[in-house]
Short mmCIF file of C-alpha atoms in Angstrom, two decimals:
data_model
loop_
_atom_site.label_atom_id
_atom_site.label_comp_id
_atom_site.label_asym_id
_atom_site.label_seq_id
_atom_site.Cartn_x
_atom_site.Cartn_y
_atom_site.Cartn_z
CA UNK V 60 82.78 80.01 173.63
CA UNK V 61 80.14 77.96 171.86
CA UNK V 62 76.56 78.65 172.87
CA UNK V 63 73.78 76.33 171.90
CA UNK V 64 70.52 78.27 172.27
CA UNK V 65 67.20 76.44 172.42
CA UNK V 66 68.20 74.13 169.62
CA UNK V 67 65.61 72.02 167.83
CA UNK V 68 66.00 69.72 164.80
CA UNK V 69 63.14 67.94 163.21
CA UNK V 70 63.59 65.24 160.55
CA UNK V 71 60.09 65.21 158.99
CA UNK V 72 57.80 64.45 161.90
CA UNK V 73 60.54 63.04 164.16
CA UNK V 74 62.13 65.45 166.63
CA UNK V 75 65.75 64.45 166.89
CA UNK V 76 66.92 67.29 169.01
CA UNK V 77 64.44 68.78 171.39
CA UNK V 78 65.35 72.23 172.94
CA UNK V 79 68.98 71.83 173.87
CA UNK V 80 70.57 74.63 175.65
CA UNK V 81 74.12 74.73 176.98
CA UNK V 82 77.55 76.50 176.77
CA UNK V 83 80.93 75.04 175.96
CA UNK V 84 83.76 77.08 177.22
CA UNK V 85 87.15 77.70 175.48
CA UNK V 86 89.58 74.95 176.05
CA UNK V 87 86.95 72.57 177.46
CA UNK V 88 87.00 68.91 176.61
CA UNK V 89 83.28 68.08 176.42
CA UNK V 90 81.99 64.46 176.29
CA UNK V 91 78.66 64.12 174.45
CA UNK V 92 77.13 60.93 175.62
CA UNK V 93 74.08 59.23 174.77
CA UNK V 94 72.57 55.97 173.51
CA UNK V 95 72.33 55.46 169.70
CA UNK V 96 69.75 57.79 168.18
CA UNK V 97 69.77 60.13 171.06
CA UNK V 98 70.57 63.14 168.86
CA UNK V 99 74.30 63.49 169.50
CA UNK V 100 75.30 63.35 165.84
CA UNK V 101 72.53 65.60 164.76
CA UNK V 102 73.70 68.23 167.35
CA UNK V 103 77.23 68.07 166.20
CA UNK V 104 76.19 68.30 162.59
CA UNK V 105 74.36 71.47 163.37
CA UNK V 106 77.45 72.92 165.18
CA UNK V 107 79.57 72.08 162.02
CA UNK V 108 76.96 73.80 159.81
CA UNK V 109 76.27 70.41 158.01
CA UNK V 110 72.54 70.75 159.07
CA UNK V 111 70.60 73.82 159.84
CA UNK V 112 68.59 74.00 163.04
CA UNK V 113 64.84 73.87 162.75
CA UNK V 114 64.58 76.26 165.67
CA UNK V 115 67.14 78.06 167.90
CA UNK V 116 70.64 79.00 167.00
CA UNK V 117 74.27 78.24 167.79
CA UNK V 118 76.75 81.05 168.63
CA UNK V 119 80.51 80.55 168.12
CA UNK V 120 82.13 83.56 169.63
CA UNK V 121 80.51 86.50 167.88
CA UNK V 122 79.30 84.43 164.90
CA UNK V 123 76.20 82.19 164.57
CA UNK V 124 75.49 79.32 162.36
CA UNK V 125 72.68 80.81 160.54
CA UNK V 126 74.24 84.15 159.37
CA UNK V 127 77.97 83.39 159.51
CA UNK V 128 78.27 79.73 158.50
CA UNK V 129 81.45 80.08 156.42
CA UNK V 130 83.23 81.92 159.29
CA UNK V 131 82.39 79.20 161.72
CA UNK V 132 83.36 76.39 159.29
CA UNK V 133 86.85 77.92 159.18
CA UNK V 134 87.20 77.54 162.95
CA UNK V 135 86.10 74.04 163.21
CA UNK V 136 87.75 70.70 162.50
CA UNK V 137 85.30 67.89 162.18
CA UNK V 138 85.63 64.14 162.00
CA UNK V 139 82.20 62.76 161.21
CA UNK V 140 81.02 59.33 162.34
CA UNK V 141 81.28 57.99 158.83
CA UNK V 142 84.89 58.92 158.08
CA UNK V 143 84.84 61.18 154.94
CA UNK V 144 87.75 59.67 152.88
CA UNK V 145 88.03 59.25 149.15
CA UNK V 146 88.82 55.59 148.76
CA UNK V 147 90.83 55.86 145.59
CA UNK V 148 92.87 58.77 146.67
CA UNK V 149 96.46 58.52 147.95
CA UNK V 150 96.74 59.81 151.51
CA UNK V 151 99.13 62.54 150.56
CA UNK V 152 96.84 63.79 147.84
CA UNK V 153 93.84 63.68 150.05
CA UNK V 154 95.55 65.74 152.83
CA UNK V 155 96.82 68.10 150.11
CA UNK V 156 93.38 68.62 148.78
CA UNK V 157 92.13 69.41 152.30
CA UNK V 158 94.95 71.76 153.01
CA UNK V 159 94.24 73.68 149.68
CA UNK V 160 90.59 74.13 150.48
CA UNK V 161 91.58 75.05 153.92
CA UNK V 162 94.01 77.61 152.58
CA UNK V 163 96.98 76.48 154.61
CA UNK V 164 99.92 78.62 153.65
CA UNK V 165 102.91 76.47 154.43
CA UNK V 166 101.50 73.15 153.49
CA UNK V 167 104.62 70.96 153.40
CA UNK V 168 105.83 71.85 156.89
CA UNK V 169 102.37 71.60 158.38
CA UNK V 170 101.93 68.17 156.69
CA UNK V 171 105.21 67.01 158.28
CA UNK V 172 103.96 68.02 161.64
CA UNK V 173 100.58 66.28 161.25
CA UNK V 174 102.30 63.12 159.90
CA UNK V 175 104.38 63.02 163.01
CA UNK V 176 101.49 63.85 165.35
CA UNK V 177 99.12 61.34 163.83
CA UNK V 178 101.74 58.61 163.18
CA UNK V 179 101.17 58.51 159.47
CA UNK V 180 104.67 57.52 158.42
CA UNK V 181 104.70 54.76 155.95
CA UNK V 182 101.10 55.31 154.77
CA UNK V 183 101.22 58.69 153.16
CA UNK V 184 101.95 57.18 149.71
CA UNK V 185 99.31 54.45 149.89
CA UNK V 186 95.69 54.69 148.69
CA UNK V 187 93.08 55.27 151.39
CA UNK V 188 91.22 52.02 150.61
CA UNK V 189 94.18 49.75 151.38
CA UNK V 190 94.56 51.28 154.88
CA UNK V 191 93.29 49.47 158.00
CA UNK V 192 90.52 51.01 159.93
CA UNK V 193 92.77 52.44 162.60
CA UNK V 194 95.02 54.13 160.00
CA UNK V 195 91.93 55.49 158.17
CA UNK V 196 90.73 57.00 161.47
CA UNK V 197 94.11 58.77 161.88
CA UNK V 198 93.87 60.09 158.42
CA UNK V 199 90.42 61.36 159.18
CA UNK V 200 91.83 63.01 162.34
CA UNK V 201 94.66 64.50 160.30
CA UNK V 202 92.18 65.95 158.05
CA UNK V 203 90.25 67.51 161.01
CA UNK V 204 93.30 69.10 162.66
CA UNK V 205 95.26 70.13 159.47
CA UNK V 206 94.20 73.79 159.63
CA UNK V 207 94.90 73.89 163.41
CA UNK V 208 91.27 74.80 164.29
CA UNK V 209 90.14 76.38 167.48
CA UNK V 210 87.38 73.90 167.88
CA UNK V 211 87.64 70.16 167.17
CA UNK V 212 84.61 67.97 166.90
CA UNK V 213 84.93 64.22 166.82
CA UNK V 214 81.80 62.09 166.30
CA UNK V 215 82.44 58.66 167.81
CA UNK V 216 86.20 58.72 166.88
CA UNK V 217 86.94 55.19 168.18
CA UNK V 218 83.93 53.19 167.07
CA UNK V 219 84.74 50.11 165.24
CA UNK V 220 88.39 50.12 166.20
CA UNK V 221 90.21 47.23 168.09
CA UNK V 222 91.36 47.80 171.68
CA UNK V 223 94.94 48.79 170.73
CA UNK V 224 93.76 51.18 168.10
CA UNK V 225 91.38 52.66 170.57
CA UNK V 226 94.23 53.33 173.06
CA UNK V 227 96.25 54.99 170.21
CA UNK V 228 93.50 57.18 169.14
CA UNK V 229 92.54 58.12 172.65
CA UNK V 230 96.17 59.09 173.35
CA UNK V 231 96.11 61.31 170.27
CA UNK V 232 92.81 62.95 171.32
CA UNK V 233 94.32 63.64 174.71
CA UNK V 234 97.29 65.32 173.14
CA UNK V 235 95.01 67.50 170.89
CA UNK V 236 92.81 68.36 173.76
CA UNK V 237 95.48 70.37 175.56
CA UNK V 238 95.15 73.28 173.02
CA UNK V 239 91.73 73.16 171.71
CA UNK V 240 88.11 73.24 172.53
CA UNK V 241 87.16 69.65 171.95
CA UNK V 242 83.78 67.93 171.66
CA UNK V 243 83.66 64.18 171.56
CA UNK V 244 80.55 62.17 171.14
CA UNK V 245 80.58 58.58 172.27
CA UNK V 246 78.37 55.87 173.77
CA UNK V 247 81.49 54.37 175.37
CA UNK V 248 81.62 55.55 178.88
CA UNK V 249 85.36 54.81 179.84
CA UNK V 250 86.37 56.80 176.85
CA UNK V 251 84.54 59.93 177.91
CA UNK V 252 85.56 59.35 181.55
CA UNK V 253 89.22 59.04 180.40
CA UNK V 254 89.59 62.15 178.44
CA UNK V 255 86.76 64.64 179.18
CA UNK V 256 86.51 67.47 181.76
CA UNK V 257 82.83 67.70 181.42
CA UNK V 258 80.11 65.31 180.25
CA UNK V 259 76.71 66.05 178.81
CA UNK V 260 74.44 63.15 178.58
CA UNK V 261 71.61 63.39 176.05
CA UNK V 262 68.58 61.06 175.54
CA UNK V 263 65.79 61.31 173.09
CA UNK V 264 66.99 64.82 172.11
CA UNK V 265 67.10 66.25 175.56
CA UNK V 266 69.79 66.90 178.02
CA UNK V 267 69.39 64.55 181.07
CA UNK V 268 72.71 65.38 182.82
CA UNK V 269 75.54 67.94 182.66
CA UNK V 270 78.73 68.01 184.78
CA UNK V 271 82.11 66.42 185.52
CA UNK V 272 82.19 62.72 186.02
CA UNK V 273 82.27 63.14 189.70
CA UNK V 274 79.50 65.61 189.86
CA UNK V 275 77.28 63.27 187.77
CA UNK V 276 78.02 60.43 190.17
CA UNK V 277 77.46 62.41 193.21
CA UNK V 278 74.33 63.96 191.91
CA UNK V 279 73.04 60.45 191.34
CA UNK V 280 74.04 59.09 194.72
CA UNK V 281 74.54 61.07 197.87
CA UNK V 282 75.99 58.22 199.76
CA UNK V 283 79.55 56.95 199.67
CA UNK V 284 79.91 53.33 200.37
CA UNK V 285 83.19 51.80 201.64
CA UNK V 286 84.33 48.27 201.97
CA UNK V 287 86.50 47.39 204.91
CA UNK V 288 88.39 44.20 205.68
CA UNK V 289 89.99 43.81 208.99
CA UNK V 290 91.04 41.17 211.34
CA UNK V 291 88.28 42.05 213.80
CA UNK V 292 85.09 40.18 214.37
CA UNK V 293 81.64 41.11 213.29
CA UNK V 294 80.74 42.53 216.75
CA UNK V 295 83.81 44.71 216.85
CA UNK V 296 82.88 46.20 213.43
CA UNK V 297 79.31 46.72 214.38
CA UNK V 298 80.55 48.43 217.46
CA UNK V 299 82.80 50.70 215.35
CA UNK V 300 79.79 51.87 213.27
CA UNK V 301 77.73 52.67 216.43
CA UNK V 302 80.75 54.47 217.95
CA UNK V 303 81.58 56.55 214.85
CA UNK V 304 77.92 57.45 214.42
CA UNK V 305 76.14 58.78 211.30
CA UNK V 306 76.98 55.70 209.26
CA UNK V 307 75.04 52.67 208.14
CA UNK V 308 76.26 49.15 208.16
CA UNK V 309 74.89 47.47 205.06
CA UNK V 310 76.75 44.24 205.26
CA UNK V 311 79.05 42.36 207.62
CA UNK V 312 80.46 38.95 207.22
CA UNK V 313 83.37 36.71 208.06
CA UNK V 314 85.23 35.91 205.01
CA UNK V 315 87.97 33.72 206.45
CA UNK V 316 89.20 32.42 209.72
CA UNK V 317 90.62 35.79 210.82
CA UNK V 318 89.11 38.39 208.42
CA UNK V 319 85.85 40.11 208.39
CA UNK V 320 84.42 42.21 205.73
CA UNK V 321 81.94 45.06 206.21
CA UNK V 322 80.33 47.65 203.93
CA UNK V 323 79.36 50.84 205.39
CA UNK V 324 77.61 53.91 203.91
CA UNK V 325 77.95 57.51 204.85
CA UNK V 326 77.37 60.95 203.49
CA UNK V 327 79.49 61.56 200.32
CA UNK V 328 80.12 65.23 201.51
CA UNK V 329 82.30 64.09 204.29
CA UNK V 330 84.94 61.54 203.57
CA UNK V 331 85.22 59.33 206.79
CA UNK V 332 87.81 56.85 205.62
CA UNK V 333 90.46 58.35 207.93
CA UNK V 334 88.18 58.01 210.89
CA UNK V 335 87.67 54.24 210.06
CA UNK V 336 91.35 53.78 209.50
CA UNK V 337 92.26 55.36 212.88
CA UNK V 338 89.48 53.59 214.78
CA UNK V 339 90.58 50.12 213.60
CA UNK V 340 94.23 50.94 214.33
CA UNK V 341 93.57 52.46 217.72
CA UNK V 342 91.49 49.41 218.81
CA UNK V 343 94.37 47.09 218.16
CA UNK V 344 93.21 45.56 214.83
CA UNK V 345 94.88 45.54 211.46
CA UNK V 346 93.26 46.97 208.47
CA UNK V 347 93.69 44.80 205.38
CA UNK V 348 91.57 46.63 202.94
CA UNK V 349 89.69 49.95 202.74
CA UNK V 350 88.11 50.84 199.57
CA UNK V 351 85.60 52.97 198.10
CA UNK V 352 82.68 51.23 196.32
CA UNK V 353 81.78 53.91 193.92
CA UNK V 354 78.72 53.97 191.79
CA UNK V 355 79.95 53.86 188.21
CA UNK V 356 79.22 56.20 185.39
CA UNK V 357 77.62 53.18 183.71
CA UNK V 358 74.99 53.22 186.44
CA UNK V 359 74.27 56.78 186.03
CA UNK V 360 74.12 56.43 182.26
CA UNK V 361 71.85 53.49 182.35
CA UNK V 362 69.47 55.06 184.84
CA UNK V 363 69.27 58.28 182.83
CA UNK V 364 68.80 56.84 179.42
CA UNK V 365 66.72 53.63 179.94
CA UNK V 366 63.12 54.18 179.73
CA UNK V 367 61.45 54.03 183.20
CA UNK V 368 64.85 53.71 184.62
CA UNK V 369 64.76 53.40 188.49
CA UNK V 370 66.04 56.34 190.31
CA UNK A 197 93.18 78.68 142.74
CA UNK A 198 89.71 79.53 143.78
CA UNK A 199 87.50 77.05 145.49
CA UNK A 200 85.54 75.83 142.45
CA UNK A 201 88.92 75.23 140.59
CA UNK A 202 90.09 73.17 143.62
CA UNK A 203 86.99 70.98 143.40
CA UNK A 204 87.39 70.72 139.73
CA UNK A 205 90.96 69.64 139.97
CA UNK A 206 90.07 66.97 142.51
CA UNK A 207 87.28 65.54 140.15
CA UNK A 208 89.64 65.58 137.25
CA UNK A 209 92.28 63.79 139.16
CA UNK A 210 89.65 61.36 140.23
CA UNK A 211 88.63 60.68 136.62
CA UNK A 212 92.15 60.05 135.54
CA UNK A 213 93.28 58.15 138.67
CA UNK A 214 90.51 55.51 137.95
CA UNK A 215 90.08 53.84 134.53
CA UNK A 216 86.79 55.82 133.96
CA UNK A 217 88.17 58.71 131.97
CA UNK A 218 90.35 56.41 129.77
CA UNK A 219 87.43 54.07 129.06
CA UNK A 220 85.22 57.02 128.22
CA UNK A 221 87.84 58.41 125.90
CA UNK A 222 88.67 55.24 124.11
CA UNK A 223 85.12 54.12 123.70
CA UNK A 224 83.88 57.55 122.62
CA UNK A 225 86.71 57.81 120.07
CA UNK A 226 85.94 54.26 118.81
CA UNK A 227 82.22 55.21 118.14
CA UNK A 228 82.99 58.73 116.81
CA UNK A 229 85.67 57.24 114.52
CA UNK A 230 83.13 54.78 113.20
CA UNK A 231 80.66 57.37 112.51
CA UNK A 232 83.33 59.44 110.72
CA UNK A 233 84.93 56.68 108.73
CA UNK A 234 81.83 54.97 107.41
CA UNK A 235 80.63 57.82 105.25
CA UNK A 236 84.28 58.55 104.29
CA UNK A 237 84.75 55.12 102.83
CA UNK A 238 81.26 54.07 101.96
CA UNK A 239 79.80 57.26 100.46
CA UNK A 240 83.09 58.72 99.43
CA UNK A 241 82.27 61.97 101.30
CA UNK A 242 84.82 63.77 103.38
CA UNK A 243 82.78 65.80 105.67
CA UNK A 244 81.86 66.16 109.33
CA UNK A 245 78.16 66.12 108.94
CA UNK A 246 77.37 62.57 110.04
CA UNK A 247 79.82 62.93 112.95
CA UNK A 248 78.21 66.17 113.99
CA UNK A 249 74.77 64.49 113.85
CA UNK A 250 75.80 61.43 115.83
CA UNK A 251 77.89 63.02 118.74
CA UNK A 252 74.82 64.28 120.53
CA UNK A 253 73.40 60.72 120.53
CA UNK A 254 76.88 59.43 121.78
CA UNK A 255 76.83 62.08 124.51
CA UNK A 256 73.38 60.94 125.59
CA UNK A 257 74.99 57.74 126.72
CA UNK A 258 78.54 59.02 127.75
CA UNK A 259 77.82 62.27 129.54
CA UNK A 260 75.38 60.70 132.05
CA UNK A 261 78.14 58.18 132.71
CA UNK A 262 80.77 60.72 133.57
CA UNK A 263 78.46 62.86 135.68
CA UNK A 264 76.53 60.14 137.54
CA UNK A 265 79.12 59.81 140.38
CA UNK A 266 79.77 63.49 140.80
CA UNK A 267 77.50 64.07 143.63
CA UNK A 268 75.86 60.55 144.24
CA UNK A 269 79.23 59.06 145.25
CA UNK A 270 80.01 61.90 147.62
CA UNK A 271 76.79 61.15 149.27
CA UNK A 272 77.06 57.46 149.52
CA UNK A 273 80.60 57.61 150.78
CA UNK A 274 79.81 60.30 153.28
CA UNK A 275 82.47 62.65 151.79
CA UNK A 276 79.64 65.19 151.13
CA UNK A 277 79.86 65.89 154.86
CA UNK A 278 83.48 66.94 154.35
CA UNK A 279 82.67 69.27 151.49
CA UNK A 280 79.53 70.67 153.11
CA UNK A 281 81.55 71.50 156.36
CA UNK A 282 84.45 73.12 154.44
CA UNK A 283 84.29 76.88 154.19
CA UNK A 284 82.76 76.41 150.65
CA UNK A 285 79.52 77.40 149.21
CA UNK A 286 77.15 75.08 147.37
CA UNK A 287 77.62 77.19 144.19
CA UNK A 288 81.47 76.54 144.31
CA UNK A 289 80.95 72.83 144.89
CA UNK A 290 78.50 72.52 141.86
CA UNK A 291 80.65 74.80 139.57
CA UNK A 292 83.69 72.86 140.28
CA UNK A 293 82.02 69.58 139.37
CA UNK A 294 80.57 71.01 136.21
CA UNK A 295 83.91 72.32 135.14
CA UNK A 296 85.53 68.88 135.62
CA UNK A 297 82.74 67.26 133.51
CA UNK A 298 83.13 69.92 130.77
CA UNK A 299 86.89 69.51 130.80
CA UNK A 300 86.59 65.77 130.07
CA UNK A 301 83.92 66.33 127.50
CA UNK A 302 86.22 68.92 125.78
CA UNK A 303 89.07 66.53 125.81
CA UNK A 304 86.88 63.93 124.00
CA UNK A 305 85.91 66.66 121.39
CA UNK A 306 89.55 67.58 121.06
CA UNK A 307 90.51 64.22 119.80
CA UNK A 308 87.90 64.32 117.11
CA UNK A 309 89.92 67.11 115.56
CA UNK A 310 92.00 64.30 114.21
CA UNK A 311 89.07 63.56 111.91
CA UNK A 312 89.09 67.20 110.80
CA UNK A 313 92.73 66.79 110.01
CA UNK A 314 91.80 63.93 107.63
CA UNK A 315 89.31 66.01 105.96
CA UNK A 316 91.73 68.84 105.43
CA UNK A 317 94.19 66.40 103.88
CA UNK A 318 91.53 64.56 101.61
CA UNK A 319 88.81 67.12 101.00
CA UNK A 320 88.29 70.25 99.02
CA UNK A 321 85.95 73.30 99.56
CA UNK A 322 86.12 72.86 103.38
CA UNK A 323 83.57 75.17 105.17
CA UNK A 324 85.69 76.00 108.25
CA UNK A 325 83.12 78.30 109.61
CA UNK A 326 80.48 75.67 109.65
CA UNK A 327 82.86 73.19 111.34
CA UNK A 328 83.68 75.83 114.05
CA UNK A 329 80.00 76.42 114.55
CA UNK A 330 79.38 72.74 114.81
CA UNK A 331 82.07 72.35 117.56
CA UNK A 332 80.62 75.29 119.55
CA UNK A 333 77.31 73.46 119.12
CA UNK A 334 78.69 70.28 120.48
CA UNK A 335 80.37 72.02 123.37
CA UNK A 336 77.04 73.59 124.26
CA UNK A 337 75.25 70.24 124.03
CA UNK A 338 77.87 68.60 126.12
CA UNK A 339 77.45 71.42 128.81
CA UNK A 340 73.74 71.06 128.85
CA UNK A 341 74.01 67.26 129.23
CA UNK A 342 76.60 67.75 132.08
CA UNK A 343 74.43 70.17 133.86
CA UNK A 344 71.53 67.78 133.72
CA UNK A 345 73.72 64.94 134.76
CA UNK A 346 74.93 66.89 137.81
CA UNK A 347 71.36 67.77 138.76
CA UNK A 348 70.38 64.06 138.49
CA UNK A 349 73.43 63.09 140.53
CA UNK A 350 72.43 65.50 143.25
CA UNK A 351 69.07 63.82 143.67
CA UNK A 352 70.22 60.33 144.69
CA UNK A 353 73.05 58.56 146.40
CA UNK A 354 72.81 55.78 143.90
CA UNK A 355 74.86 56.29 140.63
CA UNK A 356 72.45 53.94 138.66
CA UNK A 357 69.45 56.00 139.57
CA UNK A 358 71.35 59.16 138.74
CA UNK A 359 72.32 57.77 135.35
CA UNK A 360 68.72 56.78 134.51
CA UNK A 361 67.28 60.08 135.60
CA UNK A 362 69.80 62.11 133.56
CA UNK A 363 69.35 59.75 130.54
CA UNK A 364 65.68 60.10 130.69
CA UNK A 365 65.75 64.02 130.96
CA UNK A 366 68.25 64.28 128.14
CA UNK A 367 66.40 61.80 125.93
CA UNK A 368 63.08 63.65 126.30
CA UNK A 369 64.68 67.11 125.68
CA UNK A 370 66.65 65.91 122.63
CA UNK A 371 63.96 63.89 121.00
CA UNK A 372 61.08 66.28 121.47
CA UNK A 373 61.51 67.72 117.97
CA UNK A 374 61.25 64.25 116.45
CA UNK A 375 57.83 63.56 118.04
CA UNK A 376 56.15 66.78 117.19
CA UNK A 377 53.66 64.83 115.23
CA UNK A 378 52.14 63.50 118.40
CA UNK A 379 51.72 67.02 119.72
CA UNK A 380 48.76 69.29 118.97
CA UNK A 381 49.66 71.97 116.34
CA UNK A 382 49.07 74.78 118.81
CA UNK A 383 51.89 73.49 120.99
CA UNK A 384 54.14 72.22 118.39
CA UNK A 385 56.15 75.46 118.10
CA UNK A 386 56.68 75.57 121.79
CA UNK A 387 57.89 71.98 122.02
CA UNK A 388 60.09 72.40 119.05
CA UNK A 389 61.64 75.48 120.77
CA UNK A 390 62.48 73.65 124.06
CA UNK A 391 64.06 70.66 122.10
CA UNK A 392 67.83 70.47 122.29
CA UNK A 393 67.85 68.89 118.89
CA UNK A 394 66.24 71.78 117.25
CA UNK A 395 68.74 74.30 118.59
CA UNK A 396 71.67 72.12 117.87
CA UNK A 397 70.74 71.35 114.32
CA UNK A 398 70.94 75.06 113.52
CA UNK A 399 74.49 75.17 114.85
CA UNK A 400 75.48 71.89 113.20
CA UNK A 401 74.53 73.51 110.00
CA UNK A 402 76.81 76.39 110.59
CA UNK A 403 74.51 79.05 111.94
CA UNK A 404 75.13 80.61 115.34
CA UNK A 405 72.06 82.46 116.40
CA UNK A 406 71.98 84.25 119.77
CA UNK A 407 68.60 82.49 120.32
CA UNK A 408 70.32 79.16 120.23
CA UNK A 409 73.09 80.31 122.66
CA UNK A 410 70.57 81.82 124.94
CA UNK A 411 68.63 78.66 124.99
CA UNK A 412 71.77 76.61 125.82
CA UNK A 413 73.08 78.84 128.43
CA UNK A 414 69.63 79.08 130.13
CA UNK A 415 69.32 75.34 130.35
CA UNK A 416 72.76 75.18 131.84
CA UNK A 417 71.89 77.77 134.36
CA UNK A 418 68.43 76.18 135.26
CA UNK A 419 69.90 72.66 135.91
CA UNK A 420 73.00 73.86 137.83
CA UNK A 421 70.72 76.12 139.91
CA UNK A 422 68.49 73.09 140.60
CA UNK A 423 71.47 71.11 141.62
CA UNK A 424 72.60 73.89 143.99
CA UNK A 425 68.99 74.13 145.47
CA UNK A 426 69.12 70.36 146.04
CA UNK A 427 72.33 70.71 148.10
CA UNK A 428 70.94 73.65 150.01
CA UNK A 429 67.63 71.97 150.80
CA UNK A 430 69.42 69.07 152.30
CA UNK A 431 70.54 71.18 155.29
CA UNK A 432 66.91 71.87 156.15
CA UNK A 433 65.47 68.44 155.83
#
């Protein structure tokens, strides 16, 4: 378990991280989300022992970053935001250097596994500077996982990649996340939503939200809103809302000669879509569409991180 | 291999993977050959004295060039983040870099043994002891310059800045003994004592005094310690 305890980091007079306090459980995939300059990278740099905290401490298992920095560094694989590659080196030599420093016993076999896993066939004998950005990112990932670390920390692993490369790297991350504690920072919401069990949103050095994507959304909005399309008229749908009770009709409108669309809202705790379906069916109408208009994580993010965001 | 050796091996490979090491060696040999050959032909004197007097001046230009990138480039390319998050200490990183620079300097010096061979063939009454001392002196001077260069390289992420800083420090330390007439008599002894040139000239003449060795080893330790401190302080900034 990783425990961030009252963590503070000052750069001169600027407070980049302001009393952050949370735990990361073993095997968890944590998405660390925030706008640029929120303190994500700084926090990750403190976990990886690149920077020392101004106040507070970080515990990894029994060890902590102030007293047992070298022990912790052995357990962590880290891909910084600025991919740390030596441009003139051949990919194989680079990975070999990392493997030697990481004291990997059976380097040849391990490298074969990593090349398979990261899809590096065909580039191992090239110099790093000739690779495309996507391949460079994979070499960076290979570097981070070479010593099979318990904890993997990836700082904006897909930034600057094209959509195909993003999908590839994301697949790779998903594969890796099955066995490891994984922390990914990002400002791309779909990415975090796609791979992470848990999301921590940070803004101006402070945690503003913490939970699964669903929890964050429901914490933000207690209502569920559902769009209905049926071959009933407006009156019939209004009647349905009154009959079912405890729901609000926010919109109702004829959208074609036969179809009417209505948007209703009810408490998120109780999913009432089956009731709606049955009511429409039992009253001799046909349901064309019934779908949940969910608040997106984007809305949550924007509201939490934009100054004076409306709640 | 220990960690410092691994870093050293990486740097040595980097020197020889790029043209930098070859350019350094070729140009260094060209200049040192000139300073050896001109007295040989012009003054008809087969000795190493002129060469030994000139190599510290050549090093003044060459050593900062080979050390300027050692840390500055790690910083500008972000690879310092890799090194600093490896299970390595700052001491191991700096020592590795220092060994790499010293290896390259030694290779350069090794090639000047060709000149010695010429003297052995042509000359008479060769004072092998003095030449041996001279080489120890040159190695010490090279090591001091390298430690200063590494310290300068730790200060900046710009290689040119690192070069200028190390050049300036070395220049002042070397030239102090030639500017003693500017200095009040009371301090002259002190300034002479901290000058690299003063300690080296003893060795170039063939005298190895422990005072000179202690001076060189202290300078090396001081500048490497400073470079280590600069790396450590970075974490707290």
